[in-house]
Amino acid sequence: MSVKTKSPARVPLLEEERMHSARVFAGYQHATWEMHHIPWEEFRSDLVLPEHIVFVKGAIVGESNVIAATHGLLNEFDTDYDFSQFACIWGYQEIQHHLAFQTWLQLAGNSIEHSTIASMREAYPPGVTRAATLATNVICEVLATHAYKCVSRSMQEPVLAEILKKVSGDEARHAREFVHYTAQQLSEKPEECASVLETLYIYMGTSRDLYRHPVSRFKGNLPELENHESIDEMFAYFAEVDEGGTEWAKCCEQLFRYFSTLTGYQLTKMSEVRRAIAEESLRGMASV
């Protein structure tokens, strides 16, 4: 005799045009993962290399920045309920990344001092504009997406490889939503376009910024991180395993596509970003 199982109820989509975060929440519940989805029992200590430990410690320091970042976003967007709700959803997922990496590190027989993680707590000050803050997060998420994806392909230890693939997928989804909110901000405040272009140039405009993350700019010199792994070590390992710079090139191409869509300028190289900044500056002067 067969037993019929009850199908899960279909959740109605909340029809509230001012609450994009509600649709994000519904979508993330289908696409996201939980800690018990990681095959922890498949951990292979014999496949853990010293450089994996350094990479994961750097990832933990980077991901533990989420509390400060969420705090900063909630402060800066204190009048925007929809985005603030998204920031909470985003923050929850980033916390999971941090804890997944810490759990793996423990399995590998290592740990990080709590004081090191706690040093990342200080909130960020408001950005030059709201659009610039959002654009910075677009860059952060795209860089993380490609770093984790690239390292996952080279990773032999199966548990860490699985964590990296799942985290990379999360970061890609986060990037798309930060693009959405940046576009929304620019539609309301088009005069902030110059700050978005400047943000791209500041973080991606010179060769010294290859394989570097914005968090490094803000918190790379914390006294608590002296002689300790940071997000710089995480990205240094990304550079080591990125044969021929293929993944970094894809990362830059994606950023140019996103920022072209956001600003209305055709951007494929940094000289075009500089030109667009100059045009926005002239436009701003003409409107005064």
mmCIF file of C-alpha atoms in Angstrom:
data_model
loop_
_atom_site.group_PDB
_atom_site.id
_atom_site.type_symbol
_atom_site.label_atom_id
_atom_site.label_comp_id
_atom_site.label_asym_id
_atom_site.label_seq_id
_atom_site.Cartn_x
_atom_site.Cartn_y
_atom_site.Cartn_z
ATOM 1 C CA MET A 1 0.000 0.000 0.000
ATOM 2 C CA SER A 2 1.512 3.301 -1.083
ATOM 3 C CA VAL A 3 1.540 6.262 1.254
ATOM 4 C CA LYS A 4 0.778 9.638 -0.257
ATOM 5 C CA THR A 5 3.046 12.440 0.830
ATOM 6 C CA LYS A 6 1.669 15.895 1.100
ATOM 7 C CA SER A 7 3.257 18.376 -1.290
ATOM 8 C CA PRO A 8 4.621 21.542 0.315
ATOM 9 C CA ALA A 9 2.213 24.442 0.152
ATOM 10 C CA ARG A 10 2.781 26.972 -2.597
ATOM 11 C CA VAL A 11 3.679 30.274 -0.987
ATOM 12 C CA PRO A 12 1.934 33.226 -2.657
ATOM 13 C CA LEU A 13 4.316 35.882 -3.952
ATOM 14 C CA LEU A 14 3.944 39.114 -2.046
ATOM 15 C CA GLU A 15 2.664 41.677 -4.525
ATOM 16 C CA GLU A 16 4.215 44.827 -3.115
ATOM 17 C CA GLU A 17 6.185 46.796 -5.671
ATOM 18 C CA ARG A 18 8.005 48.777 -2.998
ATOM 19 C CA MET A 19 9.284 45.582 -1.341
ATOM 20 C CA HIS A 20 11.780 44.045 -3.750
ATOM 21 C CA SER A 21 13.449 42.412 -0.750
ATOM 22 C CA ALA A 22 10.372 40.214 -0.256
ATOM 23 C CA ARG A 23 10.915 38.691 -3.703
ATOM 24 C CA VAL A 24 14.612 38.302 -2.942
ATOM 25 C CA PHE A 25 13.759 36.505 0.291
ATOM 26 C CA ALA A 26 11.418 34.093 -1.501
ATOM 27 C CA GLY A 27 13.998 33.382 -4.178
ATOM 28 C CA TYR A 28 16.817 32.870 -1.714
ATOM 29 C CA GLN A 29 14.787 30.304 0.219
ATOM 30 C CA HIS A 30 14.843 28.126 -2.908
ATOM 31 C CA ALA A 31 18.415 28.837 -3.967
ATOM 32 C CA THR A 32 20.276 29.006 -0.677
ATOM 33 C CA TRP A 33 21.790 26.270 1.480
ATOM 34 C CA GLU A 34 22.171 25.472 5.159
ATOM 35 C CA MET A 35 25.080 24.161 7.186
ATOM 36 C CA HIS A 36 23.668 20.624 7.265
ATOM 37 C CA HIS A 37 23.864 20.526 3.452
ATOM 38 C CA ILE A 38 27.672 20.478 3.670
ATOM 39 C CA PRO A 39 29.070 16.886 3.603
ATOM 40 C CA TRP A 40 31.175 17.377 6.721
ATOM 41 C CA GLU A 41 31.658 13.619 7.118
ATOM 42 C CA GLU A 42 33.633 13.563 3.842
ATOM 43 C CA PHE A 43 36.410 15.772 5.213
ATOM 44 C CA ARG A 44 39.849 14.574 4.104
ATOM 45 C CA SER A 45 42.652 15.816 6.346
ATOM 46 C CA ASP A 46 45.228 14.201 4.032
ATOM 47 C CA LEU A 47 44.200 16.586 1.256
ATOM 48 C CA VAL A 48 44.594 19.754 3.329
ATOM 49 C CA LEU A 49 47.637 21.804 2.336
ATOM 50 C CA PRO A 50 49.204 24.587 4.443
ATOM 51 C CA GLU A 51 48.143 27.165 1.863
ATOM 52 C CA HIS A 52 44.516 26.061 2.302
ATOM 53 C CA ILE A 53 44.717 26.981 5.981
ATOM 54 C CA VAL A 54 46.099 30.428 5.116
ATOM 55 C CA PHE A 55 43.398 30.936 2.475
ATOM 56 C CA VAL A 56 40.571 29.968 4.821
ATOM 57 C CA LYS A 57 41.867 32.151 7.639
ATOM 58 C CA GLY A 58 41.918 35.064 5.204
ATOM 59 C CA ALA A 59 38.384 34.232 4.081
ATOM 60 C CA ILE A 60 37.178 34.126 7.694
ATOM 61 C CA VAL A 61 38.640 37.554 8.415
ATOM 62 C CA GLY A 62 37.021 38.915 5.270
ATOM 63 C CA GLU A 63 33.633 37.348 5.922
ATOM 64 C CA SER A 64 33.625 38.367 9.595
ATOM 65 C CA ASN A 65 33.436 41.941 8.321
ATOM 66 C CA VAL A 66 29.720 41.311 7.696
ATOM 67 C CA ILE A 67 28.581 42.667 11.063
ATOM 68 C CA ALA A 68 30.315 45.995 10.474
ATOM 69 C CA ALA A 69 29.034 46.137 6.910
ATOM 70 C CA THR A 70 25.435 45.370 7.882
ATOM 71 C CA HIS A 71 25.609 47.952 10.657
ATOM 72 C CA GLY A 72 26.930 50.539 8.208
ATOM 73 C CA LEU A 73 24.271 49.801 5.600
ATOM 74 C CA LEU A 74 21.446 50.000 8.126
ATOM 75 C CA ASN A 75 22.763 53.336 9.386
ATOM 76 C CA GLU A 76 23.280 54.844 5.954
ATOM 77 C CA PHE A 77 19.941 53.628 4.580
ATOM 78 C CA ASP A 78 17.969 54.364 7.720
ATOM 79 C CA THR A 79 15.055 55.807 5.706
ATOM 80 C CA ASP A 80 14.881 52.925 3.201
ATOM 81 C CA TYR A 81 12.968 50.009 4.707
ATOM 82 C CA ASP A 82 13.119 47.789 1.623
ATOM 83 C CA PHE A 83 16.879 47.966 1.216
ATOM 84 C CA SER A 84 17.391 47.633 4.968
ATOM 85 C CA GLN A 85 15.387 44.416 4.890
ATOM 86 C CA PHE A 86 17.576 43.138 2.066
ATOM 87 C CA ALA A 87 20.682 44.095 4.065
ATOM 88 C CA CYS A 88 19.489 41.849 6.905
ATOM 89 C CA ILE A 89 18.873 38.944 4.511
ATOM 90 C CA TRP A 90 22.287 39.487 2.938
ATOM 91 C CA GLY A 91 23.942 39.729 6.347
ATOM 92 C CA TYR A 92 22.465 36.417 7.483
ATOM 93 C CA GLN A 93 23.928 34.622 4.480
ATOM 94 C CA GLU A 94 27.333 36.243 4.921
ATOM 95 C CA ILE A 95 27.374 35.138 8.565
ATOM 96 C CA GLN A 96 26.790 31.579 7.350
ATOM 97 C CA HIS A 97 29.846 31.885 5.092
ATOM 98 C CA HIS A 98 31.967 32.989 8.028
ATOM 99 C CA LEU A 99 30.757 30.125 10.233
ATOM 100 C CA ALA A 100 31.126 27.502 7.490
ATOM 101 C CA PHE A 101 34.762 28.472 6.960
ATOM 102 C CA GLN A 102 35.403 28.489 10.713
ATOM 103 C CA THR A 103 33.886 25.016 11.042
ATOM 104 C CA TRP A 104 36.114 23.703 8.250
ATOM 105 C CA LEU A 105 39.164 25.295 9.868
ATOM 106 C CA GLN A 106 38.326 23.508 13.120
ATOM 107 C CA LEU A 107 38.099 20.178 11.279
ATOM 108 C CA ALA A 108 41.530 20.931 9.859
ATOM 109 C CA GLY A 109 42.893 21.315 13.399
ATOM 110 C CA ASN A 110 43.266 25.102 13.346
ATOM 111 C CA SER A 111 41.509 28.149 14.752
ATOM 112 C CA ILE A 112 41.479 31.948 14.834
ATOM 113 C CA GLU A 113 41.604 34.046 17.972
ATOM 114 C CA HIS A 114 38.243 35.613 18.739
ATOM 115 C CA SER A 115 39.955 38.976 19.223
ATOM 116 C CA THR A 116 41.019 38.892 15.570
ATOM 117 C CA ILE A 117 37.467 38.383 14.375
ATOM 118 C CA ALA A 118 36.123 40.938 16.849
ATOM 119 C CA SER A 119 38.549 43.530 15.479
ATOM 120 C CA MET A 120 36.452 43.638 12.294
ATOM 121 C CA ARG A 121 33.384 44.834 14.206
ATOM 122 C CA GLU A 122 33.746 48.612 13.834
ATOM 123 C CA ALA A 123 31.059 49.936 11.485
ATOM 124 C CA TYR A 124 31.867 51.762 8.288
ATOM 125 C CA PRO A 125 31.210 55.486 7.924
ATOM 126 C CA PRO A 126 28.643 56.551 5.284
ATOM 127 C CA GLY A 127 29.878 56.597 1.699
ATOM 128 C CA VAL A 128 30.342 59.672 -0.470
ATOM 129 C CA THR A 129 26.856 58.927 -1.794
ATOM 130 C CA ARG A 130 24.419 56.096 -1.262
ATOM 131 C CA ALA A 131 24.988 54.972 -4.850
ATOM 132 C CA ALA A 132 28.751 54.826 -4.237
ATOM 133 C CA THR A 133 28.212 52.646 -1.163
ATOM 134 C CA LEU A 134 26.023 50.261 -3.142
ATOM 135 C CA ALA A 135 28.490 50.210 -6.042
ATOM 136 C CA THR A 136 31.297 49.306 -3.625
ATOM 137 C CA ASN A 137 29.257 46.304 -2.546
ATOM 138 C CA VAL A 138 28.715 45.288 -6.173
ATOM 139 C CA ILE A 139 32.499 45.176 -6.562
ATOM 140 C CA CYS A 140 32.953 43.259 -3.300
ATOM 141 C CA GLU A 141 30.443 40.595 -4.269
ATOM 142 C CA VAL A 142 31.708 40.132 -7.831
ATOM 143 C CA LEU A 143 35.312 39.794 -6.660
ATOM 144 C CA ALA A 144 34.335 37.262 -4.001
ATOM 145 C CA THR A 145 32.232 35.288 -6.488
ATOM 146 C CA HIS A 146 35.119 34.754 -8.853
ATOM 147 C CA ALA A 147 37.718 34.182 -6.131
ATOM 148 C CA TYR A 148 35.694 31.406 -4.515
ATOM 149 C CA LYS A 149 34.731 29.889 -7.867
ATOM 150 C CA CYS A 150 38.329 29.783 -9.064
ATOM 151 C CA VAL A 151 39.702 28.283 -5.854
ATOM 152 C CA SER A 152 36.896 25.701 -5.719
ATOM 153 C CA ARG A 153 38.013 24.326 -9.094
ATOM 154 C CA SER A 154 41.544 23.780 -7.818
ATOM 155 C CA MET A 155 40.506 22.375 -4.440
ATOM 156 C CA GLN A 156 41.040 18.660 -3.815
ATOM 157 C CA GLU A 157 39.683 18.604 -0.252
ATOM 158 C CA PRO A 158 35.979 17.829 -0.924
ATOM 159 C CA VAL A 159 34.340 19.655 1.991
ATOM 160 C CA LEU A 160 36.133 22.931 1.358
ATOM 161 C CA ALA A 161 35.453 22.585 -2.368
ATOM 162 C CA GLU A 162 31.723 22.254 -1.654
ATOM 163 C CA ILE A 163 31.688 25.222 0.717
ATOM 164 C CA LEU A 164 33.459 27.347 -1.879
ATOM 165 C CA LYS A 165 30.978 26.430 -4.625
ATOM 166 C CA LYS A 166 27.986 27.225 -2.440
ATOM 167 C CA VAL A 167 29.434 30.486 -1.155
ATOM 168 C CA SER A 168 30.343 31.573 -4.684
ATOM 169 C CA GLY A 169 26.733 31.087 -5.777
ATOM 170 C CA ASP A 170 25.514 33.205 -2.870
ATOM 171 C CA GLU A 171 27.929 36.011 -3.702
ATOM 172 C CA ALA A 172 26.793 36.047 -7.340
ATOM 173 C CA ARG A 173 23.170 36.439 -6.246
ATOM 174 C CA HIS A 174 24.155 39.183 -3.810
ATOM 175 C CA ALA A 175 25.943 41.078 -6.583
ATOM 176 C CA ARG A 176 22.808 41.073 -8.745
ATOM 177 C CA GLU A 177 20.724 42.545 -5.933
ATOM 178 C CA PHE A 178 23.248 45.247 -5.126
ATOM 179 C CA VAL A 179 23.143 46.133 -8.834
ATOM 180 C CA HIS A 180 19.345 46.362 -8.575
ATOM 181 C CA TYR A 181 19.500 48.726 -5.619
ATOM 182 C CA THR A 182 22.279 50.809 -7.196
ATOM 183 C CA ALA A 183 20.135 51.240 -10.311
ATOM 184 C CA GLN A 184 17.176 52.210 -8.162
ATOM 185 C CA GLN A 185 19.254 54.791 -6.298
ATOM 186 C CA LEU A 186 20.553 56.266 -9.560
ATOM 187 C CA SER A 187 17.035 56.521 -10.968
ATOM 188 C CA GLU A 188 16.130 58.661 -7.968
ATOM 189 C CA LYS A 189 19.458 60.530 -7.740
ATOM 190 C CA PRO A 190 21.063 60.571 -11.222
ATOM 191 C CA GLU A 191 23.570 63.157 -10.007
ATOM 192 C CA GLU A 192 25.261 60.319 -8.063
ATOM 193 C CA CYS A 193 26.390 58.646 -11.309
ATOM 194 C CA ALA A 194 29.851 60.249 -11.120
ATOM 195 C CA SER A 195 30.430 58.733 -7.681
ATOM 196 C CA VAL A 196 29.597 55.271 -9.047
ATOM 197 C CA LEU A 197 32.130 55.632 -11.850
ATOM 198 C CA GLU A 198 34.709 56.949 -9.393
ATOM 199 C CA THR A 199 34.090 53.944 -7.140
ATOM 200 C CA LEU A 200 34.897 51.557 -9.977
ATOM 201 C CA TYR A 201 38.069 53.463 -10.776
ATOM 202 C CA ILE A 202 39.220 53.725 -7.165
ATOM 203 C CA TYR A 203 39.010 49.976 -6.555
ATOM 204 C CA MET A 204 39.824 48.557 -9.990
ATOM 205 C CA GLY A 205 41.682 51.317 -11.821
ATOM 206 C CA THR A 206 45.357 50.434 -11.432
ATOM 207 C CA SER A 207 47.565 47.389 -11.821
ATOM 208 C CA ARG A 208 48.429 47.414 -8.111
ATOM 209 C CA ASP A 209 44.795 46.548 -7.413
ATOM 210 C CA LEU A 210 44.942 43.205 -9.214
ATOM 211 C CA TYR A 211 43.581 40.472 -6.933
ATOM 212 C CA ARG A 212 42.679 42.918 -4.175
ATOM 213 C CA HIS A 213 39.388 43.425 -2.338
ATOM 214 C CA PRO A 214 37.865 46.704 -1.044
ATOM 215 C CA VAL A 215 37.802 45.352 2.526
ATOM 216 C CA SER A 216 41.601 45.380 2.396
ATOM 217 C CA ARG A 217 41.528 49.131 1.753
ATOM 218 C CA PHE A 218 39.327 49.823 4.755
ATOM 219 C CA LYS A 219 40.637 47.361 7.330
ATOM 220 C CA GLY A 220 43.885 45.919 6.033
ATOM 221 C CA ASN A 221 45.974 47.999 8.451
ATOM 222 C CA LEU A 222 44.179 47.122 11.675
ATOM 223 C CA PRO A 223 46.724 46.549 14.485
ATOM 224 C CA GLU A 224 44.938 43.291 15.356
ATOM 225 C CA LEU A 225 45.728 41.943 11.882
ATOM 226 C CA GLU A 226 49.455 42.575 12.098
ATOM 227 C CA ASN A 227 51.292 39.311 11.344
ATOM 228 C CA HIS A 228 47.938 37.618 10.793
ATOM 229 C CA GLU A 229 46.233 36.303 7.686
ATOM 230 C CA SER A 230 43.762 38.736 6.148
ATOM 231 C CA ILE A 231 41.655 38.973 3.031
ATOM 232 C CA ASP A 232 44.883 39.881 1.175
ATOM 233 C CA GLU A 233 46.167 36.329 1.694
ATOM 234 C CA MET A 234 42.864 34.952 0.436
ATOM 235 C CA PHE A 235 43.185 36.933 -2.791
ATOM 236 C CA ALA A 236 46.887 36.119 -3.103
ATOM 237 C CA TYR A 237 45.938 32.432 -3.216
ATOM 238 C CA PHE A 238 43.255 33.238 -5.800
ATOM 239 C CA ALA A 239 46.024 34.797 -7.922
ATOM 240 C CA GLU A 240 48.204 31.692 -7.516
ATOM 241 C CA VAL A 241 45.576 29.255 -8.776
ATOM 242 C CA ASP A 242 44.128 31.516 -11.489
ATOM 243 C CA GLU A 243 46.101 30.169 -14.431
ATOM 244 C CA GLY A 244 46.745 32.846 -17.010
ATOM 245 C CA GLY A 245 44.551 35.302 -15.114
ATOM 246 C CA THR A 246 41.473 33.831 -16.793
ATOM 247 C CA GLU A 247 39.100 34.179 -13.857
ATOM 248 C CA TRP A 248 40.305 37.676 -13.003
ATOM 249 C CA ALA A 249 39.617 38.711 -16.605
ATOM 250 C CA LYS A 250 36.070 37.325 -16.301
ATOM 251 C CA CYS A 251 35.657 39.229 -13.050
ATOM 252 C CA CYS A 252 36.666 42.520 -14.696
ATOM 253 C CA GLU A 253 34.421 41.860 -17.696
ATOM 254 C CA GLN A 254 31.452 41.298 -15.411
ATOM 255 C CA LEU A 255 32.133 44.503 -13.520
ATOM 256 C CA PHE A 256 32.380 46.479 -16.745
ATOM 257 C CA ARG A 257 29.031 45.018 -17.880
ATOM 258 C CA TYR A 258 27.331 45.848 -14.593
ATOM 259 C CA PHE A 259 28.695 49.376 -14.435
ATOM 260 C CA SER A 260 27.894 49.998 -18.103
ATOM 261 C CA THR A 261 24.284 49.079 -17.417
ATOM 262 C CA LEU A 262 24.188 51.220 -14.273
ATOM 263 C CA THR A 263 25.755 54.365 -15.704
ATOM 264 C CA GLY A 264 24.714 54.276 -19.361
ATOM 265 C CA TYR A 265 28.350 54.485 -20.503
ATOM 266 C CA GLN A 266 29.935 51.748 -22.616
ATOM 267 C CA LEU A 267 32.766 50.598 -20.382
ATOM 268 C CA THR A 268 35.269 47.950 -21.447
ATOM 269 C CA LYS A 269 38.522 49.402 -20.094
ATOM 270 C CA MET A 270 39.699 51.884 -17.497
ATOM 271 C CA SER A 271 40.458 54.663 -19.976
ATOM 272 C CA GLU A 272 36.736 54.680 -20.800
ATOM 273 C CA VAL A 273 35.914 54.896 -17.094
ATOM 274 C CA ARG A 274 38.199 57.935 -16.756
ATOM 275 C CA ARG A 275 36.562 59.544 -19.778
ATOM 276 C CA ALA A 276 33.104 58.914 -18.353
ATOM 277 C CA ILE A 277 34.142 60.476 -15.035
ATOM 278 C CA ALA A 278 35.332 63.565 -16.916
ATOM 279 C CA GLU A 279 32.044 63.783 -18.846
ATOM 280 C CA GLU A 280 30.032 63.514 -15.627
ATOM 281 C CA SER A 281 32.179 66.225 -14.076
ATOM 282 C CA LEU A 282 31.561 68.575 -17.004
ATOM 283 C CA ARG A 283 27.845 67.783 -16.901
ATOM 284 C CA GLY A 284 27.772 68.582 -13.195
ATOM 285 C CA MET A 285 29.550 71.918 -13.751
ATOM 286 C CA ALA A 286 27.139 72.834 -16.541
ATOM 287 C CA SER A 287 24.139 72.230 -14.318
ATOM 288 C CA VAL A 288 25.370 74.570 -11.588
#
